[in-house]
GROMACS .gro file of N, CA and C in nm:
model
  537
    1GLU      N    1  -0.314   2.011  -0.733
    1GLU     CA    2  -0.260   2.059  -0.637
    1GLU      C    3  -0.205   1.949  -0.533
    2GLY      N    4  -0.302   1.839  -0.534
    2GLY     CA    5  -0.259   1.713  -0.442
    2GLY      C    6  -0.161   1.651  -0.491
    3CYS      N    7  -0.132   1.620  -0.593
    3CYS     CA    8  -0.060   1.554  -0.696
    3CYS      C    9   0.069   1.639  -0.688
    4ARG      N   10   0.108   1.718  -0.708
    4ARG     CA   11   0.193   1.819  -0.714
    4ARG      C   12   0.310   1.816  -0.556
    5ARG      N   13   0.211   1.825  -0.428
    5ARG     CA   14   0.262   1.846  -0.345
    5ARG      C   15   0.269   1.652  -0.308
    6LYS      N   16   0.217   1.534  -0.263
    6LYS     CA   17   0.311   1.436  -0.320
    6LYS      C   18   0.401   1.386  -0.434
    7TYR      N   19   0.431   1.481  -0.557
    7TYR     CA   20   0.516   1.477  -0.612
    7TYR      C   21   0.669   1.533  -0.529
    8ARG      N   22   0.640   1.657  -0.443
    8ARG     CA   23   0.749   1.648  -0.440
    8ARG      C   24   0.790   1.612  -0.281
    9GLU      N   25   0.690   1.566  -0.212
    9GLU     CA   26   0.777   1.510  -0.063
    9GLU      C   27   0.859   1.379  -0.139
   10ALA      N   28   0.794   1.349  -0.205
   10ALA     CA   29   0.819   1.226  -0.252
   10ALA      C   30   0.943   1.157  -0.283
   11TYR      N   31   1.017   1.269  -0.384
   11TYR     CA   32   1.071   1.275  -0.487
   11TYR      C   33   1.174   1.402  -0.460
   12GLY      N   34   1.165   1.492  -0.375
   12GLY     CA   35   1.226   1.614  -0.393
   12GLY      C   36   1.177   1.736  -0.523
   13ARG      N   37   1.151   1.691  -0.555
   13ARG     CA   38   1.131   1.798  -0.738
   13ARG      C   39   0.968   1.817  -0.752
   14GLU      N   40   0.948   1.860  -0.862
   14GLU     CA   41   0.840   1.902  -0.901
   14GLU      C   42   0.783   1.817  -1.004
   15LEU      N   43   0.638   1.780  -0.984
   15LEU     CA   44   0.600   1.724  -1.082
   15LEU      C   45   0.626   1.699  -1.277
   16PRO      N   46   0.694   1.693  -1.361
   16PRO     CA   47   0.694   1.719  -1.422
   16PRO      C   48   0.594   1.737  -1.512
   17ALA      N   49   0.574   1.823  -1.586
   17ALA     CA   50   0.413   1.894  -1.691
   17ALA      C   51   0.438   1.753  -1.841
   18ASP      N   52   0.557   1.715  -1.840
   18ASP     CA   53   0.566   1.561  -1.945
   18ASP      C   54   0.552   1.432  -1.865
   19ARG      N   55   0.389   1.329  -1.921
   19ARG     CA   56   0.474   1.216  -1.810
   19ARG      C   57   0.530   1.132  -1.886
   20SER      N   58   0.573   1.141  -2.005
   20SER     CA   59   0.772   1.089  -1.966
   20SER      C   60   0.862   1.073  -1.910
   21GLU      N   61   0.839   1.202  -1.821
   21GLU     CA   62   0.950   1.273  -1.757
   21GLU      C   63   0.953   1.207  -1.587
   22TYR      N   64   0.774   1.127  -1.602
   22TYR     CA   65   0.766   1.133  -1.448
   22TYR      C   66   0.842   0.999  -1.406
   23MET      N   67   0.906   0.981  -1.216
   23MET     CA   68   0.979   0.882  -1.181
   23MET      C   69   0.946   0.747  -1.234
   24PRO      N   70   0.997   0.673  -1.240
   24PRO     CA   71   0.877   0.528  -1.277
   24PRO      C   72   0.805   0.410  -1.207
   25GLU      N   73   0.807   0.460  -1.078
   25GLU     CA   74   0.701   0.398  -0.968
   25GLU      C   75   0.588   0.479  -0.917
   26TRP      N   76   0.556   0.618  -0.972
   26TRP     CA   77   0.486   0.689  -0.968
   26TRP      C   78   0.371   0.644  -0.966
   27ALA      N   79   0.322   0.589  -1.100
   27ALA     CA   80   0.137   0.595  -1.151
   27ALA      C   81   0.198   0.461  -1.012
   28SER      N   82   0.225   0.357  -1.019
   28SER     CA   83   0.187   0.234  -0.953
   28SER      C   84   0.213   0.243  -0.841
   29SER      N   85   0.232   0.396  -0.741
   29SER     CA   86   0.214   0.455  -0.613
   29SER      C   87   0.126   0.521  -0.569
   30CYS      N   88   0.050   0.587  -0.669
   30CYS     CA   89  -0.073   0.668  -0.693
   30CYS      C   90  -0.171   0.597  -0.670
   31MET      N   91  -0.202   0.443  -0.732
   31MET     CA   92  -0.293   0.339  -0.725
   31MET      C   93  -0.263   0.306  -0.661
   32ARG      N   94  -0.127   0.285  -0.588
   32ARG     CA   95  -0.176   0.214  -0.439
   32ARG      C   96  -0.222   0.251  -0.326
   33ASP      N   97  -0.224   0.415  -0.340
   33ASP     CA   98  -0.237   0.472  -0.275
   33ASP      C   99  -0.447   0.505  -0.268
   34ASN      N  100  -0.450   0.518  -0.346
   34ASN     CA  101  -0.551   0.518  -0.404
   34ASN      C  102  -0.627   0.420  -0.346
   35MET      N  103  -0.640   0.264  -0.404
   35MET     CA  104  -0.678   0.117  -0.372
   35MET      C  105  -0.670   0.125  -0.244
   36ASP      N  106  -0.597   0.186  -0.128
   36ASP     CA  107  -0.604   0.166   0.081
   36ASP      C  108  -0.699   0.258   0.094
   37LYS      N  109  -0.759   0.383   0.002
   37LYS     CA  110  -0.806   0.447   0.022
   37LYS      C  111  -0.986   0.285   0.024
   38ILE      N  112  -1.025   0.323  -0.108
   38ILE     CA  113  -1.118   0.165  -0.118
   38ILE      C  114  -1.121   0.066  -0.018
   39TYR      N  115  -0.965   0.026  -0.012
   39TYR     CA  116  -0.979  -0.145   0.026
   39TYR      C  117  -1.035  -0.084   0.144
   40SER      N  118  -1.012   0.025   0.254
   40SER     CA  119  -1.014   0.092   0.366
   40SER      C  120  -1.139   0.049   0.380
   41PHE      N  121  -1.241   0.167   0.282
   41PHE     CA  122  -1.331   0.209   0.273
   41PHE      C  123  -1.404   0.020   0.327
   42ILE      N  124  -1.429  -0.033   0.193
   42ILE     CA  125  -1.536  -0.154   0.193
   42ILE      C  126  -1.489  -0.248   0.354
   43LYS      N  127  -1.374  -0.253   0.327
   43LYS     CA  128  -1.342  -0.320   0.440
   43LYS      C  129  -1.412  -0.307   0.618
   44GLN      N  130  -1.446  -0.150   0.610
   44GLN     CA  131  -1.503  -0.084   0.749
   44GLN      C  132  -1.646  -0.102   0.708
   45LYS      N  133  -1.704  -0.082   0.565
   45LYS     CA  134  -1.857  -0.110   0.603
   45LYS      C  135  -1.844  -0.268   0.619
   46LYS      N  136  -1.772  -0.323   0.504
   46LYS     CA  137  -1.792  -0.491   0.540
   46LYS      C  138  -1.699  -0.603   0.509
   47ALA      N  139  -1.600  -0.692   0.573
   47ALA     CA  140  -1.505  -0.663   0.610
   47ALA      C  141  -1.511  -0.801   0.528
   48ASP      N  142  -1.581  -0.822   0.538
   48ASP     CA  143  -1.572  -1.008   0.443
   48ASP      C  144  -1.638  -1.008   0.296
   49ILE      N  145  -1.615  -0.896   0.240
   49ILE     CA  146  -1.627  -0.853   0.061
   49ILE      C  147  -1.533  -0.839   0.075
   50PRO      N  148  -1.414  -0.942  -0.044
   50PRO     CA  149  -1.395  -0.936  -0.124
   50PRO      C  150  -1.355  -0.828  -0.234
   51MET      N  151  -1.217  -0.798  -0.244
   51MET     CA  152  -1.174  -0.681  -0.351
   51MET      C  153  -1.054  -0.766  -0.445
   52ILE      N  154  -1.122  -0.679  -0.568
   52ILE     CA  155  -1.005  -0.732  -0.683
   52ILE      C  156  -0.961  -0.640  -0.736
   53LEU      N  157  -0.883  -0.655  -0.732
   53LEU     CA  158  -0.779  -0.570  -0.831
   53LEU      C  159  -0.716  -0.614  -0.940
   54TYR      N  160  -0.705  -0.580  -1.054
   54TYR     CA  161  -0.575  -0.549  -1.187
   54TYR      C  162  -0.515  -0.610  -1.123
   55TYR      N  163  -0.410  -0.603  -1.229
   55TYR     CA  164  -0.283  -0.589  -1.206
   55TYR      C  165  -0.207  -0.611  -1.368
   56ASN      N  166  -0.149  -0.528  -1.447
   56ASN     CA  167  -0.101  -0.546  -1.554
   56ASN      C  168   0.040  -0.587  -1.534
   57LEU      N  169   0.100  -0.699  -1.637
   57LEU     CA  170   0.263  -0.703  -1.675
   57LEU      C  171   0.369  -0.615  -1.690
   58TYR      N  172   0.308  -0.507  -1.760
   58TYR     CA  173   0.436  -0.443  -1.779
   58TYR      C  174   0.483  -0.348  -1.692
   59ARG      N  175   0.338  -0.302  -1.649
   59ARG     CA  176   0.320  -0.135  -1.572
   59ARG      C  177   0.329  -0.134  -1.475
   60ASP      N  178   0.307  -0.251  -1.340
   60ASP     CA  179   0.218  -0.221  -1.208
   60ASP      C  180   0.387  -0.288  -1.157
   61ASN      N  181   0.327  -0.252  -0.994
   61ASN     CA  182   0.429  -0.329  -0.904
   61ASN      C  183   0.362  -0.428  -0.814
   62LEU      N  184   0.352  -0.581  -0.838
   62LEU     CA  185   0.299  -0.649  -0.778
   62LEU      C  186   0.234  -0.663  -0.632
   63PHE      N  187   0.374  -0.594  -0.633
   63PHE     CA  188   0.354  -0.607  -0.448
   63PHE      C  189   0.290  -0.460  -0.439
   64ASP      N  190   0.304  -0.396  -0.518
   64ASP     CA  191   0.145  -0.269  -0.443
   64ASP      C  192  -0.005  -0.306  -0.464
   65ARG      N  193  -0.023  -0.424  -0.585
   65ARG     CA  194  -0.088  -0.435  -0.589
   65ARG      C  195  -0.148  -0.549  -0.465
   66GLU      N  196  -0.085  -0.610  -0.410
   66GLU     CA  197  -0.115  -0.710  -0.363
   66GLU      C  198  -0.125  -0.651  -0.213
   67ARG      N  199  -0.042  -0.556  -0.178
   67ARG     CA  200  -0.069  -0.481  -0.051
   67ARG      C  201  -0.288  -0.402  -0.034
   68THR      N  202  -0.305  -0.372  -0.092
   68THR     CA  203  -0.430  -0.316  -0.129
   68THR      C  204  -0.554  -0.436  -0.230
   69THR      N  205  -0.532  -0.526  -0.217
   69THR     CA  206  -0.658  -0.596  -0.234
   69THR      C  207  -0.645  -0.831  -0.184
   70ASP      N  208  -0.793  -0.851  -0.196
   70ASP     CA  209  -0.787  -0.953  -0.119
   70ASP      C  210  -0.816  -1.112  -0.270
   71MET      N  211  -0.766  -0.996  -0.403
   71MET     CA  212  -0.811  -1.145  -0.525
   71MET      C  213  -0.750  -1.042  -0.603
   72LEU      N  214  -0.646  -1.130  -0.691
   72LEU     CA  215  -0.592  -0.992  -0.847
   72LEU      C  216  -0.699  -1.054  -0.952
   73CYS      N  217  -0.659  -1.020  -1.034
   73CYS     CA  218  -0.685  -1.024  -1.192
   73CYS      C  219  -0.644  -0.971  -1.272
   74THR      N  220  -0.606  -1.000  -1.406
   74THR     CA  221  -0.539  -0.903  -1.556
   74THR      C  222  -0.620  -0.926  -1.632
   75GLU      N  223  -0.602  -0.831  -1.680
   75GLU     CA  224  -0.668  -0.868  -1.905
   75GLU      C  225  -0.528  -0.901  -1.983
   76PRO      N  226  -0.499  -1.070  -1.991
   76PRO     CA  227  -0.386  -1.101  -2.069
   76PRO      C  228  -0.387  -1.074  -2.204
   77GLN      N  229  -0.496  -1.081  -2.224
   77GLN     CA  230  -0.565  -1.112  -2.372
   77GLN      C  231  -0.635  -1.025  -2.399
   78ASP      N  232  -0.668  -0.821  -2.402
   78ASP     CA  233  -0.734  -0.780  -2.442
   78ASP      C  234  -0.770  -0.681  -2.554
   79VAL      N  235  -0.822  -0.752  -2.623
   79VAL     CA  236  -0.825  -0.739  -2.799
   79VAL      C  237  -0.964  -0.648  -2.741
   80LEU      N  238  -1.065  -0.638  -2.647
   80LEU     CA  239  -1.180  -0.504  -2.662
   80LEU      C  240  -1.131  -0.425  -2.585
   81SER      N  241  -1.054  -0.381  -2.561
   81SER     CA  242  -1.001  -0.248  -2.520
   81SER      C  243  -0.857  -0.197  -2.699
   82LEU      N  244  -0.826  -0.276  -2.701
   82LEU     CA  245  -0.668  -0.242  -2.772
   82LEU      C  246  -0.715  -0.276  -2.913
   83GLY      N  247  -0.879  -0.368  -2.957
   83GLY     CA  248  -0.857  -0.357  -3.085
   83GLY      C  249  -0.759  -0.501  -3.163
   84HIS      N  250  -0.790  -0.510  -3.212
   84HIS     CA  251  -0.738  -0.663  -3.323
   84HIS      C  252  -0.653  -0.650  -3.350
   85GLN      N  253  -0.587  -0.501  -3.369
   85GLN     CA  254  -0.460  -0.437  -3.507
   85GLN      C  255  -0.370  -0.465  -3.355
   86HIS      N  256  -0.376  -0.458  -3.273
   86HIS     CA  257  -0.342  -0.444  -3.137
   86HIS      C  258  -0.313  -0.581  -3.066
   87ILE      N  259  -0.313  -0.727  -3.166
   87ILE     CA  260  -0.268  -0.819  -3.040
   87ILE      C  261  -0.194  -0.854  -2.926
   88PRO      N  262  -0.182  -0.917  -2.851
   88PRO     CA  263   0.004  -0.899  -2.773
   88PRO      C  264  -0.004  -1.011  -2.820
   89GLU      N  265   0.180  -1.032  -2.760
   89GLU     CA  266   0.272  -1.134  -2.746
   89GLU      C  267   0.212  -1.293  -2.691
   90PHE      N  268   0.169  -1.382  -2.791
   90PHE     CA  269   0.099  -1.524  -2.779
   90PHE      C  270   0.116  -1.567  -2.639
   91TRP      N  271   0.261  -1.505  -2.589
   91TRP     CA  272   0.285  -1.594  -2.431
   91TRP      C  273   0.303  -1.520  -2.375
   92LYS      N  274   0.156  -1.377  -2.396
   92LYS     CA  275   0.097  -1.331  -2.271
   92LYS      C  276   0.088  -1.342  -2.136
   93PRO      N  277  -0.069  -1.414  -2.214
   93PRO     CA  278  -0.146  -1.464  -2.081
   93PRO      C  279  -0.100  -1.559  -1.965
   94ALA      N  280   0.052  -1.633  -2.037
   94ALA     CA  281   0.040  -1.760  -1.971
   94ALA      C  282   0.201  -1.669  -1.882
   95LEU      N  283   0.256  -1.570  -1.882
   95LEU     CA  284   0.350  -1.500  -1.800
   95LEU      C  285   0.238  -1.441  -1.705
   96SER      N  286   0.124  -1.371  -1.782
   96SER     CA  287   0.050  -1.300  -1.714
   96SER      C  288   0.045  -1.365  -1.547
   97ILE      N  289  -0.067  -1.444  -1.603
   97ILE     CA  290  -0.115  -1.614  -1.448
   97ILE      C  291   0.049  -1.615  -1.377
   98LYS      N  292   0.156  -1.630  -1.436
   98LYS     CA  293   0.287  -1.682  -1.356
   98LYS      C  294   0.318  -1.597  -1.278
   99LEU      N  295   0.308  -1.470  -1.346
   99LEU     CA  296   0.363  -1.366  -1.218
   99LEU      C  297   0.226  -1.344  -1.071
  100GLY      N  298   0.106  -1.335  -1.166
  100GLY     CA  299   0.008  -1.352  -1.037
  100GLY      C  300   0.037  -1.442  -0.922
  101ARG      N  301   0.093  -1.594  -0.990
  101ARG     CA  302   0.086  -1.668  -0.882
  101ARG      C  303   0.177  -1.713  -0.836
  102SER      N  304   0.311  -1.595  -0.850
  102SER     CA  305   0.420  -1.578  -0.829
  102SER      C  306   0.418  -1.477  -0.608
  103LEU      N  307   0.335  -1.475  -0.573
  103LEU     CA  308   0.288  -1.426  -0.444
  103LEU      C  309   0.235  -1.595  -0.360
  104PRO      N  310   0.294  -1.583  -0.291
  104PRO     CA  311   0.268  -1.711  -0.215
  104PRO      C  312   0.198  -1.621  -0.128
  105GLU      N  313   0.050  -1.793  -0.102
  105GLU     CA  314  -0.051  -1.773   0.014
  105GLU      C  315  -0.139  -1.683  -0.055
  106ARG      N  316  -0.180  -1.660  -0.183
  106ARG     CA  317  -0.321  -1.624  -0.230
  106ARG      C  318  -0.364  -1.658  -0.285
  107PRO      N  319  -0.486  -1.660  -0.312
  107PRO     CA  320  -0.525  -1.690  -0.433
  107PRO      C  321  -0.536  -1.756  -0.589
  108ALA      N  322  -0.509  -1.791  -0.679
  108ALA     CA  323  -0.488  -1.797  -0.777
  108ALA      C  324  -0.568  -1.671  -0.828
  109PRO      N  325  -0.469  -1.584  -0.898
  109PRO     CA  326  -0.469  -1.514  -1.012
  109PRO      C  327  -0.639  -1.529  -1.097
  110PHE      N  328  -0.700  -1.421  -1.116
  110PHE     CA  329  -0.840  -1.418  -1.219
  110PHE      C  330  -0.758  -1.374  -1.343
  111GLY      N  331  -0.834  -1.486  -1.459
  111GLY     CA  332  -0.770  -1.389  -1.581
  111GLY      C  333  -0.850  -1.417  -1.680
  112ILE      N  334  -0.896  -1.244  -1.775
  112ILE     CA  335  -0.992  -1.221  -1.807
  112ILE      C  336  -0.899  -1.244  -1.979
  113VAL      N  337  -1.011  -1.325  -2.096
  113VAL     CA  338  -0.952  -1.297  -2.193
  113VAL      C  339  -1.145  -1.268  -2.242
  114HIS      N  340  -1.093  -1.099  -2.306
  114HIS     CA  341  -1.232  -1.104  -2.376
  114HIS      C  342  -1.213  -1.186  -2.520
  115SER      N  343  -1.368  -1.191  -2.570
  115SER     CA  344  -1.462  -1.272  -2.637
  115SER      C  345  -1.460  -1.216  -2.809
  116SER      N  346  -1.421  -1.071  -2.826
  116SER     CA  347  -1.444  -0.977  -2.904
  116SER      C  348  -1.378  -0.914  -2.954
  117PRO      N  349  -1.342  -0.864  -3.078
  117PRO     CA  350  -1.201  -0.881  -3.126
  117PRO      C  351  -1.191  -0.636  -3.153
  118GLY      N  352  -1.262  -0.689  -3.046
  118GLY     CA  353  -1.268  -0.480  -3.044
  118GLY      C  354  -1.449  -0.435  -3.010
  119MET      N  355  -1.381  -0.300  -2.888
  119MET     CA  356  -1.542  -0.270  -2.860
  119MET      C  357  -1.633  -0.204  -2.996
  120ASP      N  358  -1.559  -0.171  -3.093
  120ASP     CA  359  -1.637  -0.149  -3.229
  120ASP      C  360  -1.705  -0.328  -3.298
  121TRP      N  361  -1.638  -0.415  -3.235
  121TRP     CA  362  -1.721  -0.546  -3.295
  121TRP      C  363  -1.743  -0.578  -3.137
  122ARG      N  364  -1.816  -0.534  -3.026
  122ARG     CA  365  -1.829  -0.645  -2.894
  122ARG      C  366  -1.951  -0.722  -2.926
  123HIS      N  367  -2.019  -0.692  -3.029
  123HIS     CA  368  -2.080  -0.815  -3.049
  123HIS      C  369  -2.082  -0.964  -3.151
  124THR      N  370  -1.950  -0.946  -3.221
  124THR     CA  371  -1.876  -0.981  -3.285
  124THR      C  372  -1.832  -1.135  -3.224
  125GLY      N  373  -1.769  -1.205  -3.168
  125GLY     CA  374  -1.710  -1.342  -3.131
  125GLY      C  375  -1.567  -1.378  -3.206
  126LEU      N  376  -1.470  -1.350  -3.112
  126LEU     CA  377  -1.315  -1.428  -3.241
  126LEU      C  378  -1.365  -1.491  -3.250
  127PRO      N  379  -1.279  -1.623  -3.357
  127PRO     CA  380  -1.291  -1.753  -3.396
  127PRO      C  381  -1.231  -1.793  -3.286
  128PRO      N  382  -1.354  -1.919  -3.290
  128PRO     CA  383  -1.328  -2.035  -3.183
  128PRO      C  384  -1.219  -2.074  -3.149
  129ALA      N  385  -1.144  -2.079  -3.228
  129ALA     CA  386  -0.959  -2.117  -3.215
  129ALA      C  387  -0.845  -2.097  -3.177
  130GLU      N  388  -0.889  -1.938  -3.189
  130GLU     CA  389  -0.812  -1.836  -3.181
  130GLU      C  390  -0.850  -1.781  -3.002
  131TYR      N  391  -0.996  -1.803  -3.009
  131TYR     CA  392  -1.074  -1.779  -2.823
  131TYR      C  393  -0.999  -1.866  -2.771
  132ARG      N  394  -0.974  -2.006  -2.778
  132ARG     CA  395  -0.951  -2.093  -2.723
  132ARG      C  396  -0.837  -2.085  -2.684
  133PHE      N  397  -0.710  -2.032  -2.757
  133PHE     CA  398  -0.580  -2.058  -2.763
  133PHE      C  399  -0.595  -2.006  -2.677
  134TRP      N  400  -0.609  -1.847  -2.640
  134TRP     CA  401  -0.585  -1.779  -2.608
  134TRP      C  402  -0.633  -1.771  -2.429
  135LEU      N  403  -0.773  -1.888  -2.380
  135LEU     CA  404  -0.872  -1.905  -2.290
  135LEU      C  405  -0.766  -2.009  -2.222
  136SER      N  406  -0.701  -2.071  -2.292
  136SER     CA  407  -0.677  -2.248  -2.234
  136SER      C  408  -0.512  -2.194  -2.156
  137GLN      N  409  -0.452  -2.077  -2.221
  137GLN     CA  410  -0.316  -2.030  -2.106
  137GLN      C  411  -0.383  -2.031  -1.969
  138ILE      N  412  -0.490  -1.978  -1.934
  138ILE     CA  413  -0.549  -1.921  -1.810
  138ILE      C  414  -0.521  -2.072  -1.739
  139PRO      N  415  -0.644  -2.161  -1.689
  139PRO     CA  416  -0.590  -2.229  -1.628
  139PRO      C  417  -0.455  -2.334  -1.605
  140ALA      N  418  -0.406  -2.343  -1.760
  140ALA     CA  419  -0.317  -2.431  -1.766
  140ALA      C  420  -0.184  -2.305  -1.682
  141HIS      N  421  -0.182  -2.190  -1.672
  141HIS     CA  422  -0.092  -2.151  -1.547
  141HIS      C  423  -0.100  -2.168  -1.435
  142GLY      N  424  -0.200  -2.160  -1.396
  142GLY     CA  425  -0.267  -2.178  -1.288
  142GLY      C  426  -0.342  -2.094  -1.226
  143GLY      N  427  -0.410  -2.027  -1.310
  143GLY     CA  428  -0.544  -1.907  -1.327
  143GLY      C  429  -0.661  -1.968  -1.311
  144SER      N  430  -0.739  -1.856  -1.256
  144SER     CA  431  -0.931  -1.885  -1.248
  144SER      C  432  -0.942  -1.785  -1.353
  145ILE      N  433  -1.034  -1.858  -1.489
  145ILE     CA  434  -1.089  -1.774  -1.531
  145ILE      C  435  -1.176  -1.720  -1.559
  146TRP      N  436  -1.191  -1.590  -1.573
  146TRP     CA  437  -1.278  -1.486  -1.614
  146TRP      C  438  -1.406  -1.482  -1.752
  147HIS      N  439  -1.477  -1.524  -1.756
  147HIS     CA  440  -1.462  -1.568  -1.846
  147HIS      C  441  -1.574  -1.371  -1.885
  148SER      N  442  -1.536  -1.337  -2.040
  148SER     CA  443  -1.579  -1.213  -2.068
  148SER      C  444  -1.680  -1.177  -2.228
  149LEU      N  445  -1.799  -1.202  -2.184
  149LEU     CA  446  -1.900  -1.183  -2.275
  149LEU      C  447  -1.977  -1.080  -2.328
  150THR      N  448  -1.985  -1.022  -2.438
  150THR     CA  449  -2.028  -0.945  -2.403
  150THR      C  450  -2.169  -0.882  -2.465
  151GLY      N  451  -2.289  -0.857  -2.374
  151GLY     CA  452  -2.370  -0.883  -2.449
  151GLY      C  453  -2.474  -0.977  -2.350
  152ILE      N  454  -2.580  -1.026  -2.381
  152ILE     CA  455  -2.689  -1.157  -2.337
  152ILE      C  456  -2.652  -1.242  -2.439
  153PRO      N  457  -2.715  -1.385  -2.375
  153PRO     CA  458  -2.737  -1.434  -2.490
  153PRO      C  459  -2.833  -1.418  -2.625
  154ASP      N  460  -2.930  -1.325  -2.602
  154ASP     CA  461  -3.054  -1.292  -2.675
  154ASP      C  462  -2.979  -1.185  -2.787
  155THR      N  463  -2.863  -1.115  -2.719
  155THR     CA  464  -2.793  -1.013  -2.816
  155THR      C  465  -2.691  -1.023  -2.850
  156ILE      N  466  -2.599  -1.192  -2.839
  156ILE     CA  467  -2.535  -1.259  -2.922
  156ILE      C  468  -2.554  -1.255  -3.046
  157GLU      N  469  -2.548  -1.225  -3.081
  157GLU     CA  470  -2.555  -1.314  -3.279
  157GLU      C  471  -2.471  -1.421  -3.287
  158ASP      N  472  -2.394  -1.420  -3.227
  158ASP     CA  473  -2.245  -1.449  -3.338
  158ASP      C  474  -2.222  -1.604  -3.219
  159LYS      N  475  -2.347  -1.678  -3.224
  159LYS     CA  476  -2.371  -1.806  -3.050
  159LYS      C  477  -2.219  -1.863  -3.090
  160ARG      N  478  -2.064  -1.919  -3.151
  160ARG     CA  479  -2.044  -1.992  -3.162
  160ARG      C  480  -1.944  -1.942  -3.059
  161ILE      N  481  -1.980  -1.813  -2.994
  161ILE     CA  482  -1.874  -1.776  -2.841
  161ILE      C  483  -1.927  -1.851  -2.744
  162LEU      N  484  -2.073  -1.878  -2.764
  162LEU     CA  485  -2.122  -1.967  -2.594
  162LEU      C  486  -2.094  -2.087  -2.593
  163GLU      N  487  -2.092  -2.126  -2.746
  163GLU     CA  488  -2.064  -2.232  -2.780
  163GLU      C  489  -1.917  -2.331  -2.689
  164THR      N  490  -1.848  -2.224  -2.724
  164THR     CA  491  -1.654  -2.215  -2.727
  164THR      C  492  -1.682  -2.234  -2.514
  165VAL      N  493  -1.675  -2.123  -2.487
  165VAL     CA  494  -1.733  -2.117  -2.369
  165VAL      C  495  -1.809  -2.223  -2.271
  166SER      N  496  -1.888  -2.255  -2.325
  166SER     CA  497  -1.935  -2.433  -2.265
  166SER      C  498  -1.799  -2.494  -2.236
  167ASP      N  499  -1.756  -2.522  -2.405
  167ASP     CA  500  -1.697  -2.652  -2.401
  167ASP      C  501  -1.512  -2.672  -2.361
  168PHE      N  502  -1.509  -2.491  -2.257
  168PHE     CA  503  -1.452  -2.469  -2.226
  168PHE      C  504  -1.454  -2.520  -2.098
  169ASN      N  505  -1.502  -2.481  -2.015
  169ASN     CA  506  -1.566  -2.447  -1.913
  169ASN      C  507  -1.604  -2.689  -1.865
  170ARG      N  508  -1.641  -2.730  -2.014
  170ARG     CA  509  -1.649  -2.858  -1.945
  170ARG      C  510  -1.485  -2.945  -1.970
  171ASN      N  511  -1.398  -2.885  -2.029
  171ASN     CA  512  -1.316  -2.910  -2.077
  171ASN      C  513  -1.187  -2.906  -1.883
  172VAL      N  514  -1.183  -2.782  -1.921
  172VAL     CA  515  -1.172  -2.770  -1.728
  172VAL      C  516  -1.212  -2.855  -1.660
  173GLN      N  517  -1.330  -2.839  -1.642
  173GLN     CA  518  -1.382  -2.954  -1.537
  173GLN      C  519  -1.336  -3.080  -1.510
  174LYS      N  520  -1.278  -3.125  -1.650
  174LYS     CA  521  -1.234  -3.246  -1.628
  174LYS      C  522  -1.104  -3.218  -1.592
  175VAL      N  523  -1.026  -3.146  -1.621
  175VAL     CA  524  -0.870  -3.211  -1.608
  175VAL      C  525  -0.791  -3.091  -1.462
  176VAL      N  526  -0.954  -2.995  -1.408
  176VAL     CA  527  -0.856  -2.923  -1.276
  176VAL      C  528  -0.777  -2.996  -1.146
  177ALA      N  529  -0.836  -3.095  -1.140
  177ALA     CA  530  -0.815  -3.195  -1.000
  177ALA      C  531  -0.664  -3.217  -1.082
  178PHE      N  532  -0.599  -3.183  -1.174
  178PHE     CA  533  -0.442  -3.228  -1.211
  178PHE      C  534  -0.371  -3.106  -1.221
  179MET      N  535  -0.413  -2.986  -1.226
  179MET     CA  536  -0.411  -2.940  -1.236
  179MET      C  537  -0.284  -2.822  -1.102
   0.00000   0.00000   0.00000
């Protein structure tokens, strides 16, 4: 009922039963309102704890996300949730990070590239060359990498992913001053 009332007040019409008929900004404004409440609660409890909030390249209003967070995060290559059959466009990590960096005076956004080819295969790593390709776009476009490893070293049978992450971190450390 709260959503119906909110929709009526915002748009002067009833909340459609079919999601495809919602006003384009409806989902983003609902997310913003919910995050406003969470952000306020966190800051009342302990003001120096940063809130990290996701943004989506295609569906979110970045200015709405900015208002309710200290740091931004994106999953520009999310085969963990989408599965290997839905690999995104090869340029999506670069564009996602560039969008997050478009906000002035904000920390560099975090970019998460999941190391596994889907939840059904979460203890199997992507091929190292493919994983490096997706990872490299994050720091190359000014983002901060947030590694996503499923499990702990003892439960990850495909150890190539650990070697890839270690190599990647060493390489980024070499060039970070020039980025």
